[in-house]
Short mmCIF file of C-alpha atoms in Angstrom, two decimals:
data_model
loop_
_atom_site.label_atom_id
_atom_site.label_comp_id
_atom_site.label_asym_id
_atom_site.label_seq_id
_atom_site.Cartn_x
_atom_site.Cartn_y
_atom_site.Cartn_z
CA MET H 32 -3.52 -113.40 -70.65
CA GLU H 33 -0.91 -114.14 -72.79
CA SER H 34 -2.70 -112.15 -74.75
CA TRP H 35 -1.91 -109.36 -72.52
CA GLU H 36 2.06 -110.48 -71.79
CA ARG H 37 2.28 -110.47 -75.46
CA SER H 38 1.48 -106.27 -75.80
CA ARG H 39 3.30 -106.04 -73.05
CA ARG H 40 6.79 -107.25 -74.48
CA ARG H 41 6.12 -105.39 -77.32
CA TRP H 42 5.42 -102.15 -75.72
CA GLN H 43 8.41 -102.85 -74.17
CA HIS H 44 10.73 -103.67 -76.74
CA ALA H 45 8.59 -100.38 -78.75
CA PHE H 46 10.54 -98.34 -76.19
CA PHE H 47 14.05 -99.91 -76.43
CA VAL H 48 14.41 -99.02 -79.84
CA SER H 49 12.62 -95.76 -79.79
CA TRP H 50 14.72 -94.81 -77.23
CA LEU H 51 17.78 -96.44 -79.01
CA VAL H 52 17.07 -94.39 -81.72
CA LEU H 53 16.46 -91.02 -80.04
CA THR H 54 19.21 -90.39 -77.90
CA SER H 55 22.36 -92.19 -80.19
CA ALA H 56 20.97 -90.92 -83.84
CA GLY H 57 22.76 -87.81 -83.16
CA PRO H 58 25.55 -88.32 -81.20
CA LEU H 59 26.41 -90.93 -84.09
CA MET H 60 26.03 -88.25 -87.09
CA GLU H 61 28.75 -86.01 -84.63
CA VAL H 62 30.62 -88.28 -83.97
CA GLY H 63 30.47 -90.03 -87.40
CA GLN H 64 33.35 -92.81 -86.63
CA VAL H 65 32.41 -96.83 -87.33
CA LEU H 66 32.95 -98.31 -83.93
CA PRO H 67 29.83 -96.32 -81.84
CA VAL H 68 27.69 -97.90 -84.66
CA ALA H 69 28.64 -101.81 -84.09
CA LEU H 70 28.44 -100.77 -80.43
CA VAL H 71 25.32 -99.08 -81.58
CA ALA H 72 23.73 -101.68 -83.80
CA GLY H 73 25.05 -104.74 -80.49
CA LEU H 74 24.05 -103.61 -77.77
CA ALA H 75 20.24 -103.73 -80.23
CA ALA H 76 21.21 -107.46 -80.82
CA TRP H 77 22.29 -108.02 -77.37
CA TYR H 78 18.24 -107.14 -75.68
CA ALA H 79 17.24 -108.88 -79.22
CA VAL H 80 19.05 -112.15 -77.76
CA TRP H 81 17.51 -111.77 -73.84
CA PHE H 82 14.41 -110.31 -74.16
CA VAL H 83 12.83 -111.29 -78.21
CA LEU H 84 14.74 -114.79 -78.46
CA ARG H 85 14.40 -116.21 -75.75
CA THR H 86 12.24 -113.90 -74.01
CA PRO H 87 12.26 -114.47 -70.03
CA PRO H 88 9.56 -114.45 -67.38
CA ALA H 89 7.71 -111.04 -66.52
CA GLY H 90 9.71 -109.00 -64.46
CA GLU H 91 12.99 -111.07 -64.90
CA VAL H 92 15.80 -108.94 -65.89
CA PRO H 93 19.30 -111.81 -66.25
CA LEU H 94 21.76 -110.17 -64.97
CA PRO H 95 23.88 -111.45 -67.37
CA TYR H 96 22.48 -109.00 -70.52
CA VAL H 97 22.59 -106.48 -67.25
CA VAL H 98 25.85 -106.32 -67.04
CA GLY H 99 26.78 -107.02 -71.04
CA GLY H 100 24.21 -103.92 -71.68
CA GLY H 101 26.60 -101.74 -69.69
CA LEU H 102 30.15 -102.91 -71.02
CA LEU H 103 28.68 -101.39 -74.00
CA TRP H 104 27.13 -98.26 -73.23
CA LEU H 105 30.12 -97.94 -71.52
CA GLY H 106 32.38 -98.62 -74.53
CA LEU H 107 29.66 -95.57 -76.03
CA PHE H 108 30.13 -93.04 -73.28
CA ALA H 109 34.36 -93.58 -73.52
CA ILE H 110 33.94 -92.21 -77.08
CA ASP H 111 32.34 -89.15 -76.29
CA SER H 112 29.69 -88.35 -73.76
CA SER H 113 27.27 -87.76 -75.58
CA PHE H 114 25.83 -91.16 -75.35
CA LEU H 115 25.19 -90.75 -71.86
CA VAL H 116 21.30 -90.74 -72.08
CA VAL H 117 22.10 -94.41 -74.12
CA CYS H 118 22.34 -95.97 -70.41
CA LEU H 119 18.44 -95.93 -70.37
CA SER H 120 18.30 -97.97 -72.87
CA VAL H 121 19.33 -100.75 -70.55
CA LEU H 122 17.74 -100.13 -68.46
CA VAL H 123 14.32 -100.14 -70.13
CA PRO H 124 13.37 -104.22 -68.35
CA TYR H 125 13.41 -102.67 -65.52
CA CYS H 126 11.81 -99.66 -66.15
CA MET H 127 8.59 -101.73 -66.99
CA ASP H 128 8.28 -103.43 -64.18
CA ALA H 129 9.67 -100.76 -61.07
CA VAL H 130 8.60 -97.27 -62.23
CA ARG H 131 11.55 -95.94 -59.82
CA ILE H 132 14.24 -97.13 -61.25
CA GLY H 133 13.02 -95.99 -64.73
CA LEU H 134 12.45 -92.68 -62.38
CA VAL H 135 15.58 -92.73 -61.29
CA ALA H 136 17.22 -93.47 -64.66
CA VAL H 137 15.57 -91.00 -66.42
CA LEU H 138 17.05 -87.72 -64.10
CA SER H 139 19.96 -89.08 -63.78
CA CYS H 140 20.38 -88.77 -68.09
CA ALA H 141 18.63 -85.41 -67.93
CA GLY H 142 21.29 -84.13 -64.72
CA GLY H 143 24.32 -86.45 -66.24
CA TRP H 144 23.21 -84.56 -69.78
CA LEU H 145 23.15 -81.29 -68.78
CA TRP H 146 26.70 -81.62 -66.64
CA HIS H 147 27.77 -82.18 -70.29
CA SER H 148 26.48 -79.42 -71.65
CA TYR H 149 28.33 -77.23 -68.99
CA HIS H 150 31.62 -79.17 -68.78
CA GLU H 151 31.96 -79.09 -73.14
CA GLY H 152 31.06 -74.98 -73.48
CA GLY H 153 31.11 -73.40 -69.72
CA SER H 154 28.15 -72.72 -69.52
CA ILE H 155 24.70 -73.81 -69.49
CA THR H 156 21.53 -72.10 -71.64
CA TRP H 157 18.06 -71.97 -70.99
CA THR H 158 17.45 -73.23 -74.33
CA GLU H 159 19.44 -76.15 -73.27
CA ILE H 160 17.30 -76.32 -70.09
CA ALA H 161 14.05 -76.58 -71.60
CA ILE H 162 14.69 -79.38 -74.39
CA THR H 163 16.38 -81.44 -71.62
CA ALA H 164 13.15 -81.08 -69.46
CA LEU H 165 11.46 -81.52 -72.63
CA ILE H 166 13.62 -85.44 -73.11
CA ALA H 167 13.28 -85.97 -69.47
CA ILE H 168 9.48 -84.91 -68.80
CA SER H 169 8.14 -87.07 -71.71
CA ALA H 170 10.59 -90.19 -70.75
CA ALA H 171 9.17 -90.38 -67.09
CA THR H 172 5.84 -89.89 -68.95
CA SER H 173 7.14 -93.57 -70.98
CA VAL H 174 8.11 -95.09 -67.73
CA GLY H 175 5.19 -94.58 -65.91
CA TYR H 176 2.21 -95.36 -68.78
CA PHE H 177 4.77 -98.56 -69.77
CA TYR H 178 4.66 -98.93 -66.06
CA SER H 179 1.55 -99.04 -65.80
CA VAL H 180 0.40 -101.32 -68.79
CA ALA H 181 2.92 -103.57 -66.42
CA ARG H 182 1.19 -103.71 -63.60
CA GLN H 183 -2.84 -103.69 -65.32
CA SER H 184 -1.46 -106.59 -66.81
CA ALA H 185 -0.36 -108.08 -63.62
CA GLU H 186 -3.27 -107.45 -61.89
CA ARG H 187 -5.78 -108.44 -64.93
CA LYS H 188 -3.51 -112.07 -64.67
CA GLU H 189 -3.88 -112.39 -60.99
CA LEU H 190 -7.60 -111.23 -61.19
CA ILE H 191 -7.51 -114.48 -64.20
CA ASP H 192 -5.96 -116.57 -61.84
CA GLN H 193 -8.90 -115.95 -59.36
CA LEU H 194 -11.34 -116.69 -61.39
CA GLN H 195 -10.21 -119.99 -62.98
CA ALA H 196 -9.38 -121.80 -59.65
CA ALA H 197 -13.35 -120.49 -58.77
CA GLN H 198 -14.29 -121.74 -61.29
CA GLU H 199 -12.66 -124.88 -61.16
CA ALA H 200 -13.66 -125.29 -57.72
CA ARG H 201 -16.90 -124.73 -59.02
CA ALA H 202 -16.74 -127.80 -61.17
CA ALA H 203 -15.19 -129.66 -58.73
CA ALA H 204 -18.80 -128.84 -56.86
CA GLU H 205 -21.00 -129.24 -59.74
CA ARG H 206 -19.49 -133.00 -60.69
CA GLN H 207 -19.65 -134.11 -57.01
CA ALA H 208 -22.91 -132.75 -56.87
CA GLY H 209 -23.27 -134.85 -60.22
CA VAL H 210 -21.92 -137.87 -58.69
CA ALA H 211 -24.22 -137.95 -56.00
CA ALA H 212 -28.07 -136.95 -57.71
CA GLU H 213 -26.39 -139.73 -60.79
CA ARG H 214 -26.27 -142.37 -57.40
CA GLN H 215 -28.92 -141.15 -55.53
CA ARG H 216 -31.25 -142.53 -58.97
CA LEU H 217 -29.22 -146.19 -59.46
CA ALA H 218 -30.28 -146.07 -55.89
CA ARG H 219 -33.96 -145.68 -56.71
CA ASP H 220 -34.02 -147.22 -60.12
CA ILE H 221 -32.41 -150.88 -58.50
CA HIS H 222 -34.67 -150.24 -55.56
CA ASP H 223 -37.78 -149.71 -58.07
CA SER H 224 -37.41 -152.59 -60.21
CA LEU H 225 -34.83 -155.62 -59.10
CA THR H 226 -34.93 -155.24 -55.34
CA GLN H 227 -38.96 -155.40 -56.39
CA GLY H 228 -38.39 -157.83 -58.77
CA PHE H 229 -36.46 -160.35 -56.32
CA ALA H 230 -38.69 -159.90 -53.14
CA SER H 231 -41.49 -160.71 -55.52
CA VAL H 232 -39.58 -163.63 -56.61
CA VAL H 233 -39.21 -164.56 -53.34
CA MET H 234 -42.57 -164.55 -52.04
CA LEU H 235 -44.09 -166.89 -55.31
CA LEU H 236 -40.85 -168.64 -54.78
CA GLU H 237 -41.90 -169.39 -50.92
CA ALA H 238 -45.95 -170.06 -51.63
CA ALA H 239 -45.08 -173.51 -54.20
CA GLN H 240 -42.62 -174.76 -51.80
CA GLU H 241 -45.20 -174.80 -48.80
CA ARG H 242 -46.93 -176.84 -51.50
CA LEU H 243 -44.23 -178.55 -52.67
CA PRO H 244 -42.18 -178.88 -50.14
CA ASP H 245 -39.91 -181.37 -50.94
CA ASP H 246 -38.80 -179.89 -54.79
CA ARG H 247 -34.63 -179.20 -54.95
CA HIS H 248 -34.31 -176.66 -58.05
CA LEU H 249 -37.28 -174.92 -55.69
CA THR H 250 -35.03 -174.72 -52.94
CA GLN H 251 -31.60 -173.82 -54.32
CA ALA H 252 -34.14 -171.10 -56.96
CA LEU H 253 -35.74 -169.08 -53.72
CA ARG H 254 -31.82 -169.23 -51.72
CA ALA H 255 -31.67 -167.49 -55.22
CA ALA H 256 -33.53 -165.26 -55.08
CA ARG H 257 -32.90 -164.36 -51.50
CA GLU H 258 -29.24 -163.77 -51.99
CA ASN H 259 -29.63 -162.11 -54.97
CA LEU H 260 -32.32 -159.62 -53.15
CA ALA H 261 -29.83 -159.33 -50.20
CA GLU H 262 -27.24 -158.58 -53.13
CA SER H 263 -29.24 -155.55 -54.25
CA ARG H 264 -30.68 -154.27 -51.44
CA ARG H 265 -26.96 -153.89 -50.64
CA VAL H 266 -25.86 -152.06 -53.50
CA VAL H 267 -28.34 -149.65 -52.76
CA ARG H 268 -27.40 -149.36 -49.30
CA ALA H 269 -23.94 -148.75 -50.97
CA LEU H 270 -24.85 -146.02 -53.51
CA ARG H 271 -27.22 -144.43 -50.91
CA PRO H 272 -26.70 -144.77 -47.06
CA GLY H 273 -30.15 -144.41 -45.53
CA GLU H 274 -27.52 -143.46 -41.72
CA LEU H 275 -27.21 -140.26 -43.21
CA ASP H 276 -30.80 -139.26 -44.33
CA ASP H 277 -31.27 -138.00 -41.11
CA GLY H 278 -28.44 -135.83 -38.70
CA GLY H 279 -25.83 -136.55 -41.19
CA LEU H 280 -22.49 -137.95 -40.33
CA PRO H 281 -22.17 -136.85 -36.42
CA GLU H 282 -25.41 -138.49 -36.02
CA ALA H 283 -25.04 -141.46 -38.16
CA LEU H 284 -21.62 -142.52 -36.42
CA ARG H 285 -23.49 -142.65 -32.98
CA ARG H 286 -26.13 -144.59 -34.06
CA LEU H 287 -23.00 -147.35 -35.29
CA SER H 288 -22.05 -147.03 -31.76
CA GLY H 289 -24.80 -147.38 -30.58
CA ARG H 290 -25.93 -150.68 -32.16
CA LEU H 291 -22.64 -152.20 -31.16
CA SER H 292 -23.05 -151.67 -28.24
CA ASP H 293 -26.83 -153.21 -28.27
CA GLU H 294 -24.96 -156.36 -30.86
CA THR H 295 -22.41 -156.66 -28.76
CA GLY H 296 -22.28 -155.51 -25.08
CA ILE H 297 -19.18 -153.44 -26.00
CA ASP H 298 -18.86 -149.79 -24.22
CA ALA H 299 -18.69 -148.18 -27.61
CA HIS H 300 -19.62 -144.57 -28.18
CA THR H 301 -19.11 -141.61 -29.99
CA VAL H 302 -17.86 -138.00 -29.49
CA ILE H 303 -18.04 -135.24 -31.97
CA THR H 304 -15.42 -132.23 -31.54
CA GLY H 305 -15.05 -128.63 -33.14
CA ALA H 306 -16.70 -126.66 -35.54
CA LEU H 307 -19.07 -128.29 -37.72
CA ARG H 308 -18.65 -127.97 -40.96
CA PRO H 309 -21.26 -128.97 -43.32
CA LEU H 310 -19.45 -132.18 -45.75
CA ASP H 311 -19.94 -133.10 -49.13
CA ALA H 312 -22.60 -136.34 -49.40
CA HIS H 313 -20.14 -138.06 -51.02
CA VAL H 314 -17.19 -137.06 -48.46
CA GLN H 315 -19.68 -138.15 -45.89
CA VAL H 316 -20.75 -141.88 -47.22
CA GLU H 317 -17.18 -142.21 -48.00
CA LEU H 318 -15.99 -141.64 -44.45
CA LEU H 319 -19.44 -143.99 -42.80
CA ARG H 320 -17.85 -146.21 -44.92
CA VAL H 321 -14.67 -146.24 -43.39
CA ALA H 322 -15.81 -146.04 -39.48
CA GLN H 323 -18.17 -149.07 -40.55
CA GLU H 324 -15.41 -150.77 -42.06
CA ALA H 325 -13.03 -150.09 -39.20
CA VAL H 326 -16.15 -151.12 -36.52
CA ALA H 327 -17.11 -154.47 -38.39
CA ASN H 328 -13.03 -155.41 -37.98
CA ALA H 329 -12.87 -154.87 -34.11
CA ARG H 330 -16.35 -156.24 -33.60
CA ARG H 331 -15.12 -160.18 -35.33
CA HIS H 332 -12.13 -159.37 -35.34
CA ALA H 333 -10.71 -157.92 -32.02
CA HIS H 334 -12.35 -159.03 -28.90
CA ALA H 335 -12.77 -155.44 -27.85
CA GLU H 336 -14.34 -154.54 -24.71
CA GLN H 337 -14.41 -150.78 -25.09
CA VAL H 338 -14.53 -148.86 -28.86
CA THR H 339 -14.47 -145.66 -29.26
CA LEU H 340 -15.30 -143.00 -32.36
CA THR H 341 -13.94 -139.82 -32.88
CA LEU H 342 -15.53 -136.82 -35.21
CA SER H 343 -12.37 -134.35 -35.44
CA TYR H 344 -13.45 -130.17 -36.86
CA MET H 345 -9.85 -129.07 -37.38
CA GLU H 346 -9.33 -125.21 -39.22
CA ASP H 347 -7.98 -127.24 -41.60
CA LEU H 348 -8.63 -131.40 -41.35
CA VAL H 349 -11.18 -133.61 -40.53
CA VAL H 350 -10.26 -136.15 -38.59
CA LEU H 351 -12.37 -139.69 -37.54
CA ASP H 352 -10.26 -142.00 -35.38
CA VAL H 353 -11.79 -145.14 -34.56
CA HIS H 354 -9.76 -147.17 -31.58
CA ASP H 355 -10.63 -150.37 -30.33
CA ASP H 356 -8.56 -151.96 -26.53
CA GLY H 357 -8.57 -155.52 -28.15
CA ASP H 358 -6.01 -157.88 -29.48
CA GLY H 359 -4.16 -155.88 -31.23
CA PHE H 360 -2.50 -157.02 -34.84
CA ASP H 361 1.12 -156.11 -36.79
CA PRO H 362 -0.55 -153.56 -39.66
CA GLU H 363 3.01 -154.99 -41.84
CA ARG H 364 1.08 -158.01 -41.84
CA ALA H 365 -2.39 -157.54 -42.47
CA ALA H 366 -1.02 -154.77 -44.65
CA ALA H 367 -2.62 -156.64 -47.70
CA GLY H 368 -6.65 -156.82 -45.66
CA HIS H 369 -8.98 -156.99 -48.09
CA GLY H 370 -11.12 -154.29 -45.81
CA LEU H 371 -7.44 -151.87 -45.27
CA LEU H 372 -7.01 -152.01 -48.37
CA ILE H 373 -10.96 -150.49 -49.57
CA MET H 374 -10.39 -147.79 -46.53
CA LEU H 375 -6.93 -146.44 -48.21
CA GLU H 376 -8.78 -146.40 -51.90
CA ARG H 377 -11.16 -144.30 -50.79
CA MET H 378 -9.30 -142.06 -48.58
CA GLU H 379 -6.50 -141.83 -51.71
CA GLN H 380 -9.85 -141.30 -53.61
CA LEU H 381 -11.17 -137.84 -51.51
CA GLY H 382 -7.36 -136.88 -51.48
CA GLY H 383 -6.86 -137.83 -47.69
CA THR H 384 -4.64 -140.58 -46.14
CA LEU H 385 -5.47 -142.69 -43.74
CA LEU H 386 -2.86 -143.95 -39.99
CA VAL H 387 -3.20 -147.58 -38.89
CA GLU H 388 -1.50 -147.98 -35.50
CA SER H 389 -2.32 -151.19 -33.97
CA ALA H 390 1.06 -153.74 -32.05
CA ALA H 391 -0.10 -157.39 -30.39
CA GLY H 392 -2.70 -156.87 -27.52
CA GLU H 393 -2.74 -153.20 -27.52
CA GLY H 394 -5.44 -152.42 -29.40
CA THR H 395 -6.23 -151.07 -32.75
CA THR H 396 -6.33 -147.34 -33.95
CA VAL H 397 -7.61 -146.64 -37.58
CA VAL H 398 -7.37 -142.62 -38.40
CA ALA H 399 -8.83 -141.04 -41.49
CA SER H 400 -8.14 -136.96 -42.93
CA LEU H 401 -9.08 -135.34 -45.17
CA PRO H 402 -8.11 -132.08 -46.31
CA VAL H 403 -10.74 -129.05 -45.55
CA SER H 404 -10.09 -128.47 -49.65
CA ALA H 405 -11.93 -132.15 -50.46
CA ARG H 406 -15.16 -130.76 -48.10
#
């Protein structure tokens, strides 16, 4: 896109120089004064200051440039009315981006030139009309051509921006897919190697303990093997939660609330609202982990009688909230809790937010929301 913008600027500069030379060369030779030459040079320098040295954004014409260029042109016009059409040079930047302004300027210059000829000679010949018409047509064609170049450049810029945005979105999706695939691979490798190995060690140690029941070192080794087996299984579940294998996140939340009811007697249920949308596997995992942590907190600390998990698919958001009617707490005093910090970090990594609403005796609501773009 930068090459297109540079090309556009070069055409604009060429248009300015050619028109300034074309419209001022004849009057300068006729007038034969130093002041008009200085004013024409000043107009060229003024243009260079604003559009060569500073290079304003495309489509932007600074007001100081128009005011200064207009004053220089008025000085030329006051010396000799032949400098009338020089005003088009001042409007060149506008002509590049607004074809109507350029055509109005061309027609105004042509009409002004015919008026000047009539005022000076008392009449207008067909030759003068033909020459003026040819110059006006040439100028209008130039304006139209340069405007089409500028418009094409803007359209290409928009297409390039859209292409870059699509490529970035695709790259992000591919990165997420790669991360998910790597997590699956690690889960399989750990399960097939470490988990199976610890399971075998536990079985061997249990068999040995039956023969040597009072061996203290054997008992410690068995306890360590069981702990590492449990830890390896926990890592496998974290990398590839089996809860999402059947039915995705909605069914995983239903099973989570169902287990809570079965194991504790708490009245727990899941509500799904809105039209279901496909969510990336990584997003589903993180939302499930937030729900599990919130349910675990309600189970351990809240003494709740009812827990409700709500997954809402909105127009621009996906929202998960977990509400319990338990004891509640002061969020400011518990802000440094490990579980809350982990949930907050999960949402921030996905570009979402986590809100905890609670008060003593009024229950707790944990709200995790993700923008649709994070899907």
